[in-house]
Short mmCIF file of C-alpha atoms in Angstrom, two decimals:
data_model
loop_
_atom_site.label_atom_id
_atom_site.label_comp_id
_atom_site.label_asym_id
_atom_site.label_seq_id
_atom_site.Cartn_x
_atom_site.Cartn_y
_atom_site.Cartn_z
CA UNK A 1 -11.51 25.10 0.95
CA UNK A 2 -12.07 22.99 -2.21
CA UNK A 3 -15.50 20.51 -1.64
CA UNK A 4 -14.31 18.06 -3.18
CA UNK A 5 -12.80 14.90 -1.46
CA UNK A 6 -8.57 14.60 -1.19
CA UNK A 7 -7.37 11.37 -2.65
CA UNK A 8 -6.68 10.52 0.83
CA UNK A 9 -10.38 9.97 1.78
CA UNK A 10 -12.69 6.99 1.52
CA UNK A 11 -16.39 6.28 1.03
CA UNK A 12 -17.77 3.54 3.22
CA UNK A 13 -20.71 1.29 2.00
CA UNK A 14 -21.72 -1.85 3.42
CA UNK A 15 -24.32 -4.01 1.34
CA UNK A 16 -26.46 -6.87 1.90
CA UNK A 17 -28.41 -7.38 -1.24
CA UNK A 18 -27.94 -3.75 -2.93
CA UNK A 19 -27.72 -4.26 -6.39
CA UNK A 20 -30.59 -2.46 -7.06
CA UNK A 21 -29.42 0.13 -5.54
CA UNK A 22 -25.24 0.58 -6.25
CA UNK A 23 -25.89 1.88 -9.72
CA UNK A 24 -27.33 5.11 -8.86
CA UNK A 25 -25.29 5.20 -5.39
CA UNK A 26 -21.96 4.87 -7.02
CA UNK A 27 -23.12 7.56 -9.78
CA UNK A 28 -24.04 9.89 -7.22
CA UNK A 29 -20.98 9.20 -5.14
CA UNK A 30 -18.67 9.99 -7.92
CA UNK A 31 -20.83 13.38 -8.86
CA UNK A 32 -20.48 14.02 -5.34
CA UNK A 33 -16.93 13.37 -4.67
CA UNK A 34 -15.22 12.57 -7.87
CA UNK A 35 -11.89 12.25 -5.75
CA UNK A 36 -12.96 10.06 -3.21
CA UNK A 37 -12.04 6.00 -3.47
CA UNK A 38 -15.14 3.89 -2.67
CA UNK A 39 -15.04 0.69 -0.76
CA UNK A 40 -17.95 -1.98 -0.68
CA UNK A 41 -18.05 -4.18 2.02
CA UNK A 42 -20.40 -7.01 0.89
CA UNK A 43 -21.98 -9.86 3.43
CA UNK A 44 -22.37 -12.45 0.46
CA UNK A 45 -25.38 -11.19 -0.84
CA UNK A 46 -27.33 -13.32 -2.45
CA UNK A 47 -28.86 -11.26 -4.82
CA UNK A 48 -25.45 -10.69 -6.60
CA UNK A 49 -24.20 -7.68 -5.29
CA UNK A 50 -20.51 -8.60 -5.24
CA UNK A 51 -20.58 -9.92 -8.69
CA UNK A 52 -21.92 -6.34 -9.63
CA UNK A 53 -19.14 -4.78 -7.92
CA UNK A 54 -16.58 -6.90 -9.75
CA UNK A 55 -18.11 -5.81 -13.31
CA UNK A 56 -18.25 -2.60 -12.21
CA UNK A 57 -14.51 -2.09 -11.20
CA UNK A 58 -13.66 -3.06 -14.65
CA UNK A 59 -14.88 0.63 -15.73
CA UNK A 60 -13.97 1.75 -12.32
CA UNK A 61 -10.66 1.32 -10.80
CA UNK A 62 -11.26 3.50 -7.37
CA UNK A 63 -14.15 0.98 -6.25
CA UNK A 64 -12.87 -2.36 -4.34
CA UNK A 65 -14.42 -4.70 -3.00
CA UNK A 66 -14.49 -6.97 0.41
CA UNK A 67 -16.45 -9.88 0.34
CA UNK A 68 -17.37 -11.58 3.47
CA UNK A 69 -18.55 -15.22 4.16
CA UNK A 70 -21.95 -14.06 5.23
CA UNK A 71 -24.47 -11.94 7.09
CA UNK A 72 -21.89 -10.71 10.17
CA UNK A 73 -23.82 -7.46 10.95
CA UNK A 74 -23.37 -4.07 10.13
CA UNK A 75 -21.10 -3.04 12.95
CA UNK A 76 -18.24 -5.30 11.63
CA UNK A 77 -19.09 -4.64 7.91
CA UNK A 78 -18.04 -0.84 9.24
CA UNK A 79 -15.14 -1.96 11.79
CA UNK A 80 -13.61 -4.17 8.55
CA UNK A 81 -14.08 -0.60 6.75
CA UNK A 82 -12.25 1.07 9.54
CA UNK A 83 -9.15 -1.39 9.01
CA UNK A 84 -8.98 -0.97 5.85
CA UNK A 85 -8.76 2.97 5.90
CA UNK A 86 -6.29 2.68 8.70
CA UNK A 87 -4.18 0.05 6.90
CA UNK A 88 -4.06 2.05 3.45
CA UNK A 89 -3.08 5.65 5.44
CA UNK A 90 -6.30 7.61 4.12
CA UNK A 91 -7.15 10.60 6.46
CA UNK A 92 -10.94 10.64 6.34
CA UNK A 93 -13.84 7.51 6.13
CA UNK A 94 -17.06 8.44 5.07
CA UNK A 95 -19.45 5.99 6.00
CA UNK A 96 -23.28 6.27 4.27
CA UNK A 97 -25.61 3.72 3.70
CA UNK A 98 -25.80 1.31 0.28
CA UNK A 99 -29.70 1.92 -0.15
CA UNK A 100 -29.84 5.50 -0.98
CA UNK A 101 -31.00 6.65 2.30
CA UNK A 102 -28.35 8.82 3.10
CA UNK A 103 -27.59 11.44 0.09
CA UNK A 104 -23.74 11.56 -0.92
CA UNK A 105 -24.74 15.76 -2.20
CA UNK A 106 -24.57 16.06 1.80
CA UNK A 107 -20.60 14.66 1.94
CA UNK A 108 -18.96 18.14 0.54
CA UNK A 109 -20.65 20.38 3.57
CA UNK A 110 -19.23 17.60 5.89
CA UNK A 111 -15.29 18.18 4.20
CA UNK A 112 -15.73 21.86 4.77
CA UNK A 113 -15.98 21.14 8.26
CA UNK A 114 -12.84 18.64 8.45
CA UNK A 115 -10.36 21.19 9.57
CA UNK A 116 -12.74 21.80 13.17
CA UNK A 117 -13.85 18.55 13.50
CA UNK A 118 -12.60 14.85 13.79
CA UNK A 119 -16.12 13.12 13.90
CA UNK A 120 -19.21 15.00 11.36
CA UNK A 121 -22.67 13.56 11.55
CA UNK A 122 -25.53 13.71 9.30
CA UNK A 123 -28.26 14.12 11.22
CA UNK A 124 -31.91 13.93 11.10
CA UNK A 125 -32.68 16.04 14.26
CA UNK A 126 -31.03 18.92 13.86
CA UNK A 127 -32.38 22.10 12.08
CA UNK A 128 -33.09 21.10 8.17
CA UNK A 129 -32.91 17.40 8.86
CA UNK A 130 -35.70 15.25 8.83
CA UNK A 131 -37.07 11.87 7.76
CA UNK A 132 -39.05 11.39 4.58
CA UNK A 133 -41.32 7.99 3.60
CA UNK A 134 -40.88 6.49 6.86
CA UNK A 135 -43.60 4.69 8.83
CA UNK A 136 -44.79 6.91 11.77
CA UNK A 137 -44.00 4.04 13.79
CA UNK A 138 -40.10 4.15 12.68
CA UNK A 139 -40.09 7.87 13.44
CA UNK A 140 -41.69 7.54 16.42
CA UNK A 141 -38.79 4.94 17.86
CA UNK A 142 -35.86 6.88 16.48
CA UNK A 143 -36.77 9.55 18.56
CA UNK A 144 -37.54 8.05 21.40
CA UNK A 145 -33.73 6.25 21.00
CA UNK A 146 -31.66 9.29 20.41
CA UNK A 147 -34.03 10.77 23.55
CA UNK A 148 -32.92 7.75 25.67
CA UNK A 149 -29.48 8.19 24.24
CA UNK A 150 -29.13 11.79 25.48
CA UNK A 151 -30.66 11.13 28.74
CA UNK A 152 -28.90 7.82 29.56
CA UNK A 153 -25.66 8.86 28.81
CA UNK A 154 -25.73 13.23 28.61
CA UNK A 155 -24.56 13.59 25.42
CA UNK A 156 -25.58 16.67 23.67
CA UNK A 157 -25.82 14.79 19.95
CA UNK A 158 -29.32 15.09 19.06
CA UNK A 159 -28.65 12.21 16.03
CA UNK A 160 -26.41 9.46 18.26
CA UNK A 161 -27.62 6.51 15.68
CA UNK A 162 -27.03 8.06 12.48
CA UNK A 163 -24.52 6.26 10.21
CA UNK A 164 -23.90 8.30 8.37
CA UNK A 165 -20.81 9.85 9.33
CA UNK A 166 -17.39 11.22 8.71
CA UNK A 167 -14.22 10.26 10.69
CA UNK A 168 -10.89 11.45 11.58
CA UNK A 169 -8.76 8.49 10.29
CA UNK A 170 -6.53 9.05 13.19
CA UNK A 171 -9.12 9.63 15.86
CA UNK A 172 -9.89 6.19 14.84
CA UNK A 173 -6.44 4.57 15.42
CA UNK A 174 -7.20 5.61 19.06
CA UNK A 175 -9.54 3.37 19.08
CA UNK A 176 -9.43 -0.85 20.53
CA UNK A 177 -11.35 -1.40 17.29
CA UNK A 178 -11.36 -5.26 17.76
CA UNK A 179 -12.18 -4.35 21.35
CA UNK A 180 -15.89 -3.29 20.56
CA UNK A 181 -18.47 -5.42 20.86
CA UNK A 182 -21.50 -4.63 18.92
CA UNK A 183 -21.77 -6.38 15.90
CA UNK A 184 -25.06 -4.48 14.73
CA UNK A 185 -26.87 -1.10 14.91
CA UNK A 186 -25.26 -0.62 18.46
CA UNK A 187 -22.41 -0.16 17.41
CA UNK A 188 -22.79 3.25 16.31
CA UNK A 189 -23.42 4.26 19.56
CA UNK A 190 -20.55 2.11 21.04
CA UNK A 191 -17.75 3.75 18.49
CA UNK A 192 -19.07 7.03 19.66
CA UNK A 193 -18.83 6.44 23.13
CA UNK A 194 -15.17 5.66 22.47
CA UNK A 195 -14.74 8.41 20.50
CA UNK A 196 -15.79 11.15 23.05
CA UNK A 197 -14.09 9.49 25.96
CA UNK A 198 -10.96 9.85 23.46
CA UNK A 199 -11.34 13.56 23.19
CA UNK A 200 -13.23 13.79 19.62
CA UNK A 201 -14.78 16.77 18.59
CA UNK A 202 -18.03 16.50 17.09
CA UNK A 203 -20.44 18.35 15.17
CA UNK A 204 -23.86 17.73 13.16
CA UNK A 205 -25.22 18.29 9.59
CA UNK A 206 -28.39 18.27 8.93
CA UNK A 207 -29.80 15.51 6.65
CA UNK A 208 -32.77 13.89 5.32
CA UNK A 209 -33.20 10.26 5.58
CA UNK A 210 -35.05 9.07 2.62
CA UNK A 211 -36.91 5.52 3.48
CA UNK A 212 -35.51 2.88 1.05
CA UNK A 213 -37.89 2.70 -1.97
CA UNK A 214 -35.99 -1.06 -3.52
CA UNK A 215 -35.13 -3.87 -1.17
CA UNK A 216 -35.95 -4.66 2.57
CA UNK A 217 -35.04 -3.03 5.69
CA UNK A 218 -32.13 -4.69 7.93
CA UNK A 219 -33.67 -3.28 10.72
CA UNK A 220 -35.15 -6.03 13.28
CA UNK A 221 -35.69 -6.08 17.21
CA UNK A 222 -32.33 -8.47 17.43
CA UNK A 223 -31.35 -5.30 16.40
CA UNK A 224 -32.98 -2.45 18.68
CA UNK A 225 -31.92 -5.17 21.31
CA UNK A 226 -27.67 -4.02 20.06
CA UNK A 227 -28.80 -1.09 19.92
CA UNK A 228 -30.06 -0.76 23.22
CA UNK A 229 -27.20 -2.43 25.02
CA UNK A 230 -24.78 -0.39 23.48
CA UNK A 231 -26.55 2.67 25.65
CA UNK A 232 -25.38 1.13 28.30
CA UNK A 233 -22.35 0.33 27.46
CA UNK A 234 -21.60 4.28 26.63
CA UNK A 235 -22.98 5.26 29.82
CA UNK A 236 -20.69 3.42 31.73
CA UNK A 237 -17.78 4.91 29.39
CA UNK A 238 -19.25 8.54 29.74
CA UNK A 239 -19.64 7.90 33.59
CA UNK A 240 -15.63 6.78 33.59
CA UNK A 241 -14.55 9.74 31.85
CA UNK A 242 -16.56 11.95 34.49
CA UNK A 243 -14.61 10.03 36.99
CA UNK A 244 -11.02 10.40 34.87
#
């Protein structure tokens, strides 16, 4: 099993104002995965990040680009990322984070895993995970959410709001896509739902989440709110598929 990324794969990252940060994220990526085709979804950031991206594909041909009109949330940033793997037949989506939070060195022990698994999570709560720089307060609620998560709905996942993931392109064409709801955070938690109920099988990685040392969190209680209804919008899907 080679750890490198097949041509057929895609690396997900959705910015709002990450130009800081792209440089050493792309450069890492392509260490990482050198075979892997990158795609930026960009909410008009104002600090320039799309006009970054557009200088950079000019030395970089497997990096594109969507721009969007504005700030539309995370959850459709990664939906529009779902389309687009779907529409251009690649088999797996990798979806990490554009601040450097989420290490692409972790994306190779995900592939080796592809053949079991249609759904890989990086995850802070399992054995060797963890979170580093993060405000005791932060820690303390993304436990307490992945607890709720687990006891709300009964899944086993210890890490249900991780985003960064890896997906079976196909396992995703199962999927009402434009059916989901969440536009933010929740809608990690919403996608998995779906993905369960549709017979995924799902495993963890252990990762460590490394606070964002340039730019400011996206994270805001509009947010935990998403986040929050989407639990109970997978407990009523987890309670259907008891039923099915």
């Amino acid at each position: 099993m080679t750890s490198r990324l097949a041509p057929s794969s895609l690396v997900l990252v959705c910015t709002y104002n990450e130009r800081e940060n792209l440089p050493n994220l792309l450069e890492a990526i392509r260490s990482a995965s050198p075979d892997a085709d990158v795609l930026i979804v960009d909410d008009h950031s104002p600090d320039g990040t799309a006009d970054w991206v557009r200088l950079h594909q000019k030395s970089n041909p497997r990096v594109e680009l969507i721009e969007r009109t504005g700030k539309l949330g995370l959850g459709t940033a990664i939906r529009t990322g779902m389309h687009y793997a779907i529409e251009h037949r690649y088999d797996w989506l990798v979806n990490l984070d554009g601040d450097l939070s989420h290490d692409p060195a972790v994306i190779p022990q995900m592939v080796s895993l592809r053949d079991a698994y249609d759904l890989v999570i990086g995850s802070r709560y399992v054995s060797g995970g963890g979170l580093q720089g993060c405000s005791w307060r932060r820690i303390a609620v993304s436990r307490f959410a992945n607890w709720l998560a687990r006891r709300m709905v009964g899944w086993s996942i210890r890490d249900c709001s991780s985003a960064y993931r890896m997906y079976r392109v196909a396992m995703l064409e199962t999927i009402d896509l434009d059916g989901l709801q969440e536009t933010g955070y929740g809608f990690l938690e919403e996608i998995l739902a779906h993905l369960l109920k549709s017979g995924a099988r799902v495993t963890e990685v252990p990762i460590v989440y490394q606070e964002r040392r340039l730019g400011q969190s996206k994270i805001s209680l509009q947010e935990a709110r998403s986040a929050f209804s989407a639990l109970l919008k997978a407990s009523a899907i987890h309670r259907s598929k008891k039923r099915g």
